[in-house]
Amino acid sequence: MPILAILMVPQSRADDSLTEDDLMGDIPVVLSVTRLPQSTTDTPMAITVLDRAMIEASGFIEIPDLLRLVPGFQVGLSWRDHHTAVTYHGQSDGLSRRMQVLIDGRVAVGSLFGLVDWDRLGITIDDIERIEVIRGPAGVAYGSNAFTGAINIVTREISLNPGWRFTAASGSRDTSLVTAQYAETGDRFDYRGSVSYYHTDGFKGVNDQSIARSARFQGRYQMDASTHLDFQLARSQGPWGRGGAGTLLDPVGHKNAEEQNGNFRFTHVSTPGNEWYVQFGFSTSEEADDFFIAPLSAILGVAPADVPLVLPGQLDQPVLGHTFDYQVYRKDFEFQQLISGDRYRLAWGGGYRRDQLNIREITGIKEWTDMETYRFQGNIEYRLTDDLLLNMGAIREDNDINEGETSWRVGLNYTLLPGHVLRSSVAQGWRQPFLLENSHNVALRLEDGTPLDTVQLAPNGLDAEQLTSYELGYIGRWFRGRLSAEVKFYREEYEHEVEYIWDPSYPELVSLANPGAILDVNGGGTVIEGFETGVQWHPDDQTHVWLSYAYADADHACDPMAFHNFFWENSATPKHTASLLVARDFGQGWQVSAGYYYLDEMAWILWGADTDSYERVDLRLAKHIRLNGSDLKLELIGQNLGGDYYEFNALNKFETRTFMRATLQFH
């Protein structure tokens, strides 16, 4: 046996009785990286799978918290209005617009700001079966939105929990969560309906209260042995606490938000590995965020009669704010075909998306604004030899505002021996600015629409951001798959980054907060090098250990007038990110799990701040009780059982929090 094989195989098993099944164990199959069903050892890029066992052991209440378990990810809770920023390798702000998020194939990223309304996804943590997280540019599979990565949330199969299911949670910061669902399976039609109510006061002293009332209906209709229709419909609404700084531009108040969405996918399978589908999705999002400040004369401290020649007829007009006041409609069509041969598999397709935006109060544009996007992509997996696998992919994406770009990726996977794979890839991706980035002009305005104080806009338009990524990785499995590890070394080169700069000479009619304006420009460039690893260890059937660690060294190049140079000292990319989750079943239905989370100091740009490094320890105690015809699970959850720390900015102090959660499943 070669020396390398001896080092990789436990000596007690290094004999003729060793089989490939012993080494491979249960390797997850994922769909997210290339749109092809692949084992995690065959994907061209690093991917983390958060399975149901991991999700339950974490004890998290809010979905974004789960991403703390992914190497290289950072989570900043409640930057404003209880929005949550989720980012990979930092490089983000309150508008996390470089990450794609999908729920069972439906795009959940908003078309206006590029952020995800995590409170109004229409699902809760209890609905999730697994989350596939692509750690690196995924635009080849999902287009411009997946610039730095993609998060694919897969909900639980309807057949796994038929009947009634109820969940209730309550705890710190007046947090409460109540859900009810009913699932039914039949010969041809499976469906599930659910409703939920969520409330939290957010952080103490910050007006980030959130209430979300959600309803969701999903199902599958099997037309015949080879054809089926999957669908989902959801609606969420509720008010948010708006702002918290109490300033002129960010007064304390409330706003209402509402989202409705649906997705229909028709799939035909001709033979195993050969199929096609057609998908149609739609979504509508609305936020009512307008507030009255005062008459202009009162703000300026003058009487209209004293200055008759200045702004005639306008000093008595009220000054209005509309920071997040909009309507967005989206329609999305997609086609994909999967073709399999002796040594290759191909997934190809295209899509069309139309975004309609009513953002008059934000931008001053008086009519609805449309943006149409076209995309055509293909990914191929070709087995050059039994041990060498080639992955290639490309996507062409174009819209009627920005010039189209082509993203591509090439990867090679080499199997050293069963269960041990070397992976290398190079990719280049582009991120097209969202419509609002090109026309953003959040301003205080008079009642007649005259802007008084420009907060942000792109006067010359924006070009696409560019990312070139190099990755070298290793995947290893030992002890019949009970121990697995993945290591990734990488270099990421960002160019033409969109950043915020201050232009004190920008002409304005009146400035109430600052001279000049805050502008969006393509001025930044960043190089990030580092490595990260994820380890899973199951020493026995009762014990599970998950470990992640990421190191990143970033070199930023900013415009001289960039916000980062004026307001932040820390890097936007933390050097160290780590997590450790341990779960143990003690029998008789008892389980204990503990989580450790570390985030190094970093800067959250826009609405954020420099944050110090922190360590956090969570603890969960669970008891499963079997009743006649039902199962009851009781959980006691403690978060941050230690010193306080700050999330995203200096106002969001995360103290120790405790929760109780109960889940009752009827069969």
XYZ file of C-alpha atoms in Angstrom:
667
model
C 0.000 0.000 0.000
C 1.362 3.477 -0.822
C 2.659 5.554 2.091
C -0.018 8.193 1.497
C -2.749 5.577 1.748
C -1.263 4.164 4.953
C -1.335 7.652 6.494
C -4.956 8.230 5.494
C -6.444 4.859 6.485
C -6.652 3.822 10.161
C -4.144 1.021 10.738
C -6.745 -1.197 12.324
C -8.623 -1.191 8.999
C -5.676 -1.171 6.557
C -6.280 -4.715 5.316
C -8.079 -6.597 2.580
C -11.419 -6.282 4.370
C -11.487 -2.494 3.823
C -14.201 -1.535 1.340
C -15.076 1.708 -0.394
C -18.352 1.852 1.556
C -16.364 1.753 4.798
C -14.445 4.860 3.791
C -17.189 6.828 2.110
C -19.951 6.413 4.666
C -22.959 8.661 4.110
C -21.648 11.444 1.846
C -24.270 14.164 1.337
C -25.606 14.777 -2.162
C -26.136 18.457 -2.972
C -27.691 20.367 -5.863
C -26.557 23.917 -5.257
C -23.031 24.215 -6.661
C -23.503 23.180 -10.297
C -27.288 22.509 -10.457
C -26.297 18.851 -10.867
C -26.885 16.326 -8.057
C -23.355 15.735 -6.785
C -21.695 14.314 -3.712
C -19.807 16.913 -1.703
C -16.573 15.251 -2.859
C -17.408 15.965 -6.519
C -18.335 19.648 -6.281
C -15.832 22.123 -7.759
C -16.175 24.516 -4.812
C -16.372 24.298 -1.036
C -19.853 23.688 0.321
C -21.180 23.307 3.852
C -24.331 21.318 4.582
C -26.237 22.127 7.771
C -28.373 19.035 8.290
C -31.403 18.572 10.524
C -29.378 17.158 13.427
C -27.087 20.174 13.373
C -29.992 22.611 13.122
C -31.760 21.092 16.132
C -28.599 20.899 18.241
C -27.854 24.597 17.718
C -30.942 25.715 19.643
C -31.207 28.839 17.502
C -34.520 30.682 17.301
C -33.810 32.912 14.277
C -32.802 31.435 10.913
C -29.787 33.716 10.181
C -28.076 32.500 13.372
C -27.568 29.109 11.711
C -24.999 30.676 9.379
C -22.694 31.186 12.382
C -21.905 27.468 11.970
C -20.482 27.946 8.449
C -16.727 28.566 8.005
C -15.995 32.162 6.986
C -19.530 33.477 7.561
C -20.439 36.416 9.768
C -23.863 37.330 11.114
C -24.816 40.793 12.340
C -28.242 40.834 13.962
C -30.573 43.782 13.649
C -28.680 46.488 11.800
C -31.890 48.478 11.310
C -35.585 47.533 11.530
C -34.490 44.082 12.720
C -32.876 43.327 9.378
C -29.970 40.922 9.678
C -26.723 41.155 7.734
C -25.225 37.824 6.638
C -21.913 37.902 4.812
C -19.012 35.718 3.706
C -15.503 37.057 4.370
C -16.991 40.348 5.542
C -17.083 42.920 2.748
C -20.645 43.817 3.645
C -22.974 46.343 5.188
C -26.605 46.492 6.212
C -27.497 45.720 2.595
C -26.014 42.232 2.158
C -26.429 42.386 -1.611
C -23.696 39.959 -2.665
C -25.284 36.712 -1.462
C -28.007 34.673 -3.125
C -30.638 33.035 -0.895
C -33.147 30.463 -2.157
C -35.980 28.524 -0.510
C -36.787 25.299 -2.351
C -35.603 26.935 -5.573
C -37.381 30.276 -5.052
C -35.184 33.378 -4.947
C -35.661 35.128 -1.587
C -33.340 38.085 -2.224
C -35.211 41.342 -2.771
C -34.810 43.048 -6.137
C -34.704 46.562 -4.706
C -31.889 46.567 -2.145
C -30.545 43.033 -2.573
C -31.167 42.160 1.056
C -33.119 39.284 2.594
C -36.058 39.898 4.908
C -35.300 36.939 7.164
C -38.337 37.581 9.400
C -40.734 37.292 6.474
C -39.503 34.216 4.627
C -42.717 32.377 5.491
C -40.780 29.565 7.199
C -39.281 28.943 10.631
C -36.266 26.930 11.746
C -38.565 23.982 12.443
C -39.483 23.836 8.717
C -35.886 23.406 7.480
C -34.479 20.010 6.561
C -31.033 21.243 5.533
C -29.182 24.304 4.269
C -26.594 24.046 1.485
C -24.107 26.913 1.648
C -21.732 27.536 -1.265
C -18.615 29.236 0.100
C -17.368 31.155 -2.916
C -18.633 32.755 -6.137
C -21.755 30.890 -7.251
C -22.820 33.180 -10.064
C -22.222 30.408 -12.624
C -25.240 28.607 -11.177
C -27.431 31.467 -9.960
C -26.359 34.648 -11.653
C -25.230 38.021 -10.434
C -26.829 37.858 -6.976
C -24.632 34.905 -5.991
C -21.477 37.004 -6.269
C -19.719 35.750 -3.108
C -21.823 32.683 -2.366
C -25.277 31.139 -2.189
C -27.536 29.808 0.556
C -30.060 27.181 -0.520
C -32.667 26.431 2.155
C -34.429 23.086 1.660
C -37.611 22.550 3.667
C -38.619 19.223 5.168
C -40.346 16.624 3.035
C -44.094 16.598 3.565
C -44.041 12.838 4.170
C -41.659 13.216 7.141
C -44.219 14.757 9.492
C -47.799 14.152 8.335
C -50.643 15.313 10.534
C -50.756 18.258 12.910
C -47.616 19.885 14.286
C -47.446 22.768 16.778
C -44.466 24.758 18.017
C -44.316 27.481 20.652
C -41.284 29.381 21.929
C -40.957 32.209 24.431
C -38.101 33.999 26.110
C -35.916 37.060 26.520
C -36.667 40.433 24.902
C -40.348 39.492 24.823
C -39.604 36.997 22.061
C -42.430 34.665 21.116
C -42.923 32.249 18.236
C -46.054 30.195 17.582
C -46.555 27.919 14.570
C -49.211 25.453 13.480
C -49.114 23.218 10.432
C -50.987 20.347 8.911
C -49.543 17.932 6.347
C -51.307 15.271 4.298
C -49.886 12.646 1.955
C -51.862 10.814 -0.706
C -51.406 8.602 -3.731
C -50.839 11.582 -6.035
C -51.086 14.750 -3.969
C -49.038 15.752 -0.913
C -49.554 19.132 0.715
C -48.750 21.115 3.842
C -50.253 24.310 5.182
C -48.753 26.364 7.984
C -49.224 29.631 9.850
C -46.842 31.366 12.236
C -46.579 34.404 14.462
C -43.239 35.878 15.518
C -42.490 38.809 17.809
C -39.339 40.218 19.379
C -38.403 43.497 20.976
C -34.890 43.133 19.529
C -32.099 44.857 21.400
C -32.651 46.857 24.567
C -32.786 50.595 23.925
C -33.045 50.124 20.140
C -36.313 50.536 18.276
C -35.981 47.317 16.269
C -39.141 45.533 17.325
C -40.392 43.041 14.747
C -43.745 41.341 14.283
C -44.301 38.855 11.460
C -47.535 37.013 10.697
C -46.949 34.385 8.026
C -48.883 31.737 6.131
C -47.520 29.170 3.668
C -48.985 26.427 1.507
C -46.836 23.994 -0.436
C -47.365 20.715 -2.179
C -46.563 18.213 -4.901
C -48.992 16.757 -7.420
C -47.810 13.581 -9.172
C -49.437 13.693 -12.605
C -47.991 10.347 -13.692
C -44.935 8.214 -12.991
C -42.586 10.658 -14.727
C -44.210 14.077 -14.283
C -44.951 16.152 -11.197
C -45.774 19.715 -10.169
C -44.218 21.350 -7.084
C -45.610 24.604 -5.761
C -45.381 26.987 -2.810
C -47.383 30.071 -1.860
C -46.601 32.341 1.068
C -47.624 35.638 2.602
C -46.044 37.565 5.488
C -46.838 40.938 6.995
C -46.301 42.960 10.123
C -44.812 46.149 11.479
C -41.198 46.936 12.261
C -39.716 49.415 14.654
C -37.960 51.931 12.399
C -34.694 53.502 13.377
C -33.319 53.984 16.811
C -30.822 56.797 16.610
C -33.498 59.447 17.124
C -31.820 61.769 14.634
C -33.399 63.913 11.946
C -32.703 61.348 9.232
C -33.428 58.327 11.423
C -36.265 59.148 13.801
C -37.812 56.574 16.079
C -41.074 55.221 14.740
C -42.737 52.258 13.070
C -43.369 51.093 9.515
C -45.416 48.343 7.927
C -44.086 45.633 5.629
C -45.797 42.979 3.546
C -44.553 40.251 1.206
C -46.335 37.698 -0.957
C -44.665 35.099 -3.155
C -45.305 31.963 -5.098
C -43.386 29.421 -7.114
C -44.528 26.652 -9.495
C -42.189 24.036 -10.990
C -43.281 21.475 -13.592
C -40.765 18.591 -13.846
C -40.609 15.725 -16.333
C -38.203 12.802 -15.830
C -37.680 10.684 -18.942
C -34.993 8.352 -17.546
C -32.801 8.502 -14.426
C -30.402 11.410 -14.900
C -32.358 12.873 -17.812
C -35.061 15.393 -16.991
C -36.234 18.958 -17.538
C -38.327 21.496 -15.700
C -40.101 24.790 -16.286
C -40.512 27.157 -13.355
C -42.502 30.334 -12.770
C -42.162 32.477 -9.658
C -43.531 35.793 -8.509
C -43.228 38.037 -5.491
C -44.556 41.374 -4.278
C -42.975 43.407 -1.505
C -44.225 46.622 0.032
C -43.002 48.845 2.826
C -44.769 51.943 4.119
C -42.065 54.108 5.646
C -42.966 57.772 5.483
C -42.658 60.189 8.399
C -43.324 63.866 9.037
C -40.476 65.891 10.524
C -41.488 69.572 10.703
C -42.099 72.608 8.487
C -38.896 73.729 6.795
C -39.085 77.119 8.502
C -39.106 75.467 11.919
C -36.085 73.293 11.031
C -34.144 76.309 9.780
C -35.299 78.415 12.744
C -36.711 81.235 10.648
C -40.126 82.706 9.911
C -41.368 82.705 6.288
C -41.943 86.465 6.383
C -38.291 87.077 7.320
C -36.875 85.493 4.160
C -39.420 86.095 1.398
C -36.874 85.683 -1.397
C -35.436 82.331 -0.237
C -37.353 79.273 -1.381
C -40.530 81.247 -1.996
C -43.642 79.314 -1.087
C -41.640 76.420 0.365
C -40.700 77.451 3.887
C -44.174 76.556 5.138
C -44.117 73.125 3.495
C -43.610 70.109 5.754
C -40.363 68.144 5.425
C -41.046 64.445 4.833
C -38.824 61.378 5.062
C -39.197 58.142 3.073
C -36.108 56.080 3.870
C -37.613 52.694 2.943
C -40.919 53.374 1.205
C -41.528 51.296 -1.902
C -43.441 48.652 -3.858
C -41.660 45.886 -5.767
C -43.157 43.297 -8.150
C -41.095 40.446 -9.574
C -41.812 37.753 -12.152
C -39.252 35.040 -12.828
C -39.278 32.330 -15.529
C -36.706 29.530 -15.694
C -36.052 26.452 -17.805
C -33.458 23.752 -17.154
C -32.592 20.409 -18.697
C -30.400 17.694 -17.186
C -28.658 15.326 -19.623
C -26.542 12.321 -18.608
C -24.129 10.235 -20.672
C -21.580 7.515 -19.997
C -18.908 9.856 -18.623
C -20.610 13.226 -18.464
C -23.618 15.087 -17.065
C -24.862 18.443 -18.262
C -27.292 20.967 -16.781
C -28.206 23.828 -19.077
C -30.983 26.377 -19.174
C -31.975 29.983 -19.130
C -34.222 32.453 -17.428
C -36.026 35.755 -17.664
C -36.774 38.095 -14.763
C -38.764 41.302 -14.697
C -38.576 43.637 -11.712
C -41.054 46.482 -11.432
C -40.266 49.088 -8.810
C -42.309 51.968 -7.463
C -39.651 53.925 -5.602
C -40.817 57.482 -6.251
C -40.431 58.592 -2.650
C -36.884 57.243 -2.441
C -35.504 58.382 -5.774
C -37.805 61.124 -6.935
C -38.638 59.098 -10.077
C -42.295 59.781 -10.788
C -43.301 56.539 -12.461
C -42.839 52.800 -12.136
C -39.371 51.647 -13.160
C -38.747 48.304 -14.872
C -35.643 46.170 -15.219
C -35.567 43.045 -17.371
C -32.810 40.457 -16.910
C -31.937 37.578 -19.228
C -29.605 34.712 -18.389
C -28.328 31.565 -20.081
C -26.128 29.091 -18.232
C -24.594 25.676 -18.529
C -22.635 23.390 -16.186
C -20.954 20.162 -17.224
C -19.356 17.402 -15.186
C -17.004 15.179 -17.203
C -15.111 12.203 -15.789
C -11.737 12.258 -17.550
C -10.583 9.106 -15.728
C -11.930 7.080 -12.820
C -9.989 9.361 -10.469
C -10.124 12.722 -12.281
C -13.298 14.774 -12.564
C -13.660 17.996 -14.570
C -16.332 20.592 -13.768
C -16.910 23.559 -16.082
C -19.630 26.173 -16.127
C -20.541 29.569 -17.517
C -23.434 31.994 -17.417
C -24.260 35.020 -19.538
C -26.439 37.561 -17.794
C -27.723 40.762 -19.347
C -30.250 43.431 -18.419
C -31.586 46.612 -19.966
C -29.656 48.937 -17.647
C -26.129 47.523 -17.383
C -23.914 45.913 -19.990
C -24.037 42.118 -19.847
C -21.181 40.037 -18.469
C -20.142 36.370 -18.574
C -19.165 34.508 -15.407
C -17.288 31.213 -15.634
C -15.664 28.496 -13.524
C -13.308 25.545 -14.112
C -12.590 22.890 -11.489
C -10.668 19.615 -11.199
C -11.231 16.965 -8.514
C -8.669 14.200 -8.080
C -9.446 11.135 -5.958
C -6.302 10.054 -4.139
C -8.137 6.987 -2.819
C -11.752 6.376 -1.804
C -12.857 9.098 0.576
C -9.879 11.407 -0.032
C -10.148 14.047 -2.737
C -8.096 17.035 -3.838
C -10.082 19.878 -5.347
C -8.936 22.934 -7.332
C -10.897 25.616 -9.151
C -10.681 29.079 -10.623
C -13.722 31.273 -11.182
C -14.547 34.753 -12.337
C -17.860 36.347 -11.514
C -19.636 39.656 -11.907
C -22.265 41.404 -9.822
C -24.623 43.710 -11.651
C -25.757 46.591 -9.406
C -29.356 46.460 -8.296
C -31.646 49.015 -9.834
C -31.739 51.114 -6.706
C -27.943 51.335 -6.562
C -28.006 53.176 -9.875
C -30.804 55.550 -8.873
C -30.676 55.626 -5.082
C -31.421 59.094 -3.752
C -32.720 58.774 -0.214
C -33.459 62.365 0.675
C -35.469 64.591 2.895
C -38.034 66.204 0.618
C -40.603 68.940 0.770
C -44.219 68.079 0.184
C -43.857 69.077 -3.488
C -40.940 66.610 -3.945
C -38.044 69.088 -3.773
C -34.999 67.269 -2.288
C -33.338 68.966 0.656
C -30.630 66.574 1.773
C -29.187 63.884 -0.467
C -28.068 60.813 1.404
C -26.904 58.512 -1.359
C -26.950 58.302 -5.139
C -24.869 57.212 -8.142
C -24.747 60.306 -10.391
C -22.732 58.605 -13.144
C -24.227 55.119 -12.918
C -22.382 52.034 -11.738
C -20.377 49.312 -13.432
C -20.462 45.639 -12.462
C -18.262 44.443 -9.620
C -15.738 41.732 -10.504
C -14.428 38.814 -8.424
C -11.705 36.380 -9.457
C -11.371 33.424 -7.090
C -8.721 30.702 -6.782
C -9.385 27.673 -4.585
C -7.412 24.601 -3.541
C -9.098 22.127 -1.250
C -8.968 18.692 0.339
C -11.753 16.412 1.593
C -10.976 13.418 3.771
C -13.064 10.763 5.521
C -11.984 8.194 8.104
C -13.474 5.499 10.338
C -16.337 4.540 8.008
C -17.260 8.195 7.579
C -17.531 8.948 11.308
C -14.783 11.565 10.953
C -14.658 13.910 7.983
C -12.723 17.087 7.299
C -12.647 19.666 4.552
C -9.906 22.264 4.063
C -9.957 25.179 1.652
C -7.116 27.533 0.703
C -8.190 30.509 -1.370
C -7.370 33.864 -2.918
C -10.136 36.316 -3.845
C -9.539 39.430 -5.930
C -12.347 42.014 -5.903
C -12.330 44.847 -8.424
C -14.657 47.783 -9.157
C -16.301 47.385 -5.761
C -19.268 49.631 -5.113
C -18.522 51.748 -2.054
C -19.834 54.820 -0.298
C -17.875 58.064 -0.507
C -18.504 61.548 0.858
C -18.440 64.376 -1.656
C -18.542 67.703 0.261
C -18.740 69.708 -2.977
C -21.819 67.960 -4.355
C -24.435 70.681 -5.019
C -27.588 70.576 -2.921
C -30.445 73.000 -2.481
C -30.328 72.904 1.315
C -28.364 70.614 3.598
C -29.917 69.818 6.945
C -27.481 67.136 8.087
C -24.208 67.409 6.194
C -22.722 69.456 3.369
C -22.423 67.667 0.060
C -23.727 64.131 -0.404
C -23.010 60.450 0.084
C -22.395 58.826 -3.303
C -22.214 55.289 -4.697
C -19.116 54.792 -6.878
C -16.974 51.959 -8.265
C -13.900 52.813 -6.251
C -12.862 49.848 -4.152
C -10.577 46.885 -4.575
C -9.817 44.071 -2.129
C -7.598 40.987 -2.074
C -8.393 38.313 0.522
C -6.205 35.269 1.155
C -6.710 32.587 3.744
C -7.901 29.130 4.605
C -10.869 27.544 6.333
C -11.908 24.141 7.523
C -14.971 22.225 8.598
C -14.811 19.023 10.652
C -17.554 16.569 11.564
C -16.933 13.800 14.088
C -19.376 11.175 15.288
C -17.356 8.990 17.685
C -20.508 6.971 18.416
C -24.190 7.042 17.584
C -24.931 9.281 20.576
C -22.289 11.991 20.109
C -21.945 14.582 17.330
C -19.237 17.232 16.997
C -19.107 19.989 14.367
C -16.143 22.358 14.138
C -15.492 25.266 11.788
C -12.630 27.738 11.552
C -11.717 30.423 9.016
C -8.681 32.674 8.659
C -8.750 35.628 6.274
C -6.099 38.243 5.523
C -7.589 41.165 3.588
C -5.885 44.044 1.824
C -8.348 46.857 1.078
C -7.836 49.681 -1.415
C -10.429 52.444 -1.015
C -11.237 55.774 -2.570
C -9.638 58.582 -0.478
C -13.107 59.867 0.421
C -14.547 56.415 1.174
C -16.577 55.945 4.325
C -14.173 53.252 5.470
C -11.328 55.757 5.680
C -13.333 58.217 7.786
C -15.440 56.195 10.180
C -13.919 52.735 10.662
C -10.588 51.518 11.949
C -11.094 47.755 11.690
C -10.961 45.725 8.510
C -14.287 44.867 6.898
C -13.040 41.253 6.871
C -12.399 39.592 10.278
C -9.196 37.599 10.501
C -10.649 34.776 12.574
C -14.101 33.176 12.670
C -14.820 29.921 14.519
C -17.607 27.731 15.844
C -17.869 24.481 17.783
C -21.114 22.579 18.323
C -21.314 19.402 20.419
C -24.445 17.303 20.967
C -24.881 14.210 23.163
C -27.863 11.871 23.509
C -28.047 10.432 27.042
C -30.927 8.041 26.446
C -34.479 8.161 27.755
C -35.134 11.032 25.331
C -32.570 13.437 26.867
C -30.139 15.451 24.742
C -27.661 18.165 25.694
C -25.853 20.372 23.189
C -23.456 23.275 23.536
C -22.235 25.811 20.997
C -19.182 28.061 21.024
C -18.891 30.986 18.587
C -16.011 33.385 18.022
C -15.869 36.425 15.767
C -12.789 38.615 15.498
C -12.965 42.383 15.437
C -14.360 43.796 12.200
C -16.136 46.789 10.664
C -19.708 46.651 9.392
C -19.981 49.388 6.779
C -23.105 51.618 6.609
C -25.392 51.654 9.669
C -22.777 49.503 11.383
C -19.618 50.219 13.331
C -16.295 48.843 14.474
C -17.084 45.842 16.668
C -14.719 44.139 19.091
C -14.044 40.425 18.987
C -16.345 38.292 21.083
C -16.798 34.759 22.357
C -20.251 33.341 22.874
C -21.412 30.096 24.509
C -24.923 28.669 24.025
C -26.452 25.696 25.844
C -29.503 23.583 25.044
C -31.260 20.885 27.093
C -33.941 18.859 25.301
C -36.345 16.107 26.350
C -38.315 13.935 23.914
C -41.491 12.373 25.277
C -43.552 9.775 23.406
C -47.280 10.061 24.038
C -50.176 8.076 22.664
C -50.296 9.046 19.006
C -47.931 12.018 19.389
C -44.371 13.132 20.157
C -43.526 16.041 22.451
C -40.154 17.807 22.500
C -39.312 20.309 25.254
C -36.217 22.540 25.052
C -34.527 24.933 27.447
C -32.125 27.214 25.545
C -29.537 29.631 26.899
C -27.706 32.016 24.562
C -24.495 33.887 25.347
C -23.965 32.437 28.807
C -21.175 34.871 29.592
C -20.282 38.536 29.165
C -22.234 40.914 26.949
C -21.021 41.700 23.447
C -22.130 43.951 20.576
C -23.622 42.881 17.241
C -23.157 44.991 14.121
C -23.003 48.348 15.927
C -22.466 49.883 19.338
C -26.191 50.060 20.107
C -26.905 46.317 19.804
C -25.760 44.852 23.114
C -26.326 41.099 23.208
C -26.780 40.023 26.790
C -27.566 36.553 28.148
C -30.880 35.314 26.785
C -33.029 32.313 27.697
C -35.872 30.603 25.834
C -38.314 27.755 26.237
C -39.543 25.882 23.178
C -42.096 23.083 22.841
C -42.940 21.047 19.735
C -45.889 18.667 19.538
C -46.285 16.308 16.566
C -49.485 14.275 16.106
C -49.338 11.164 13.949
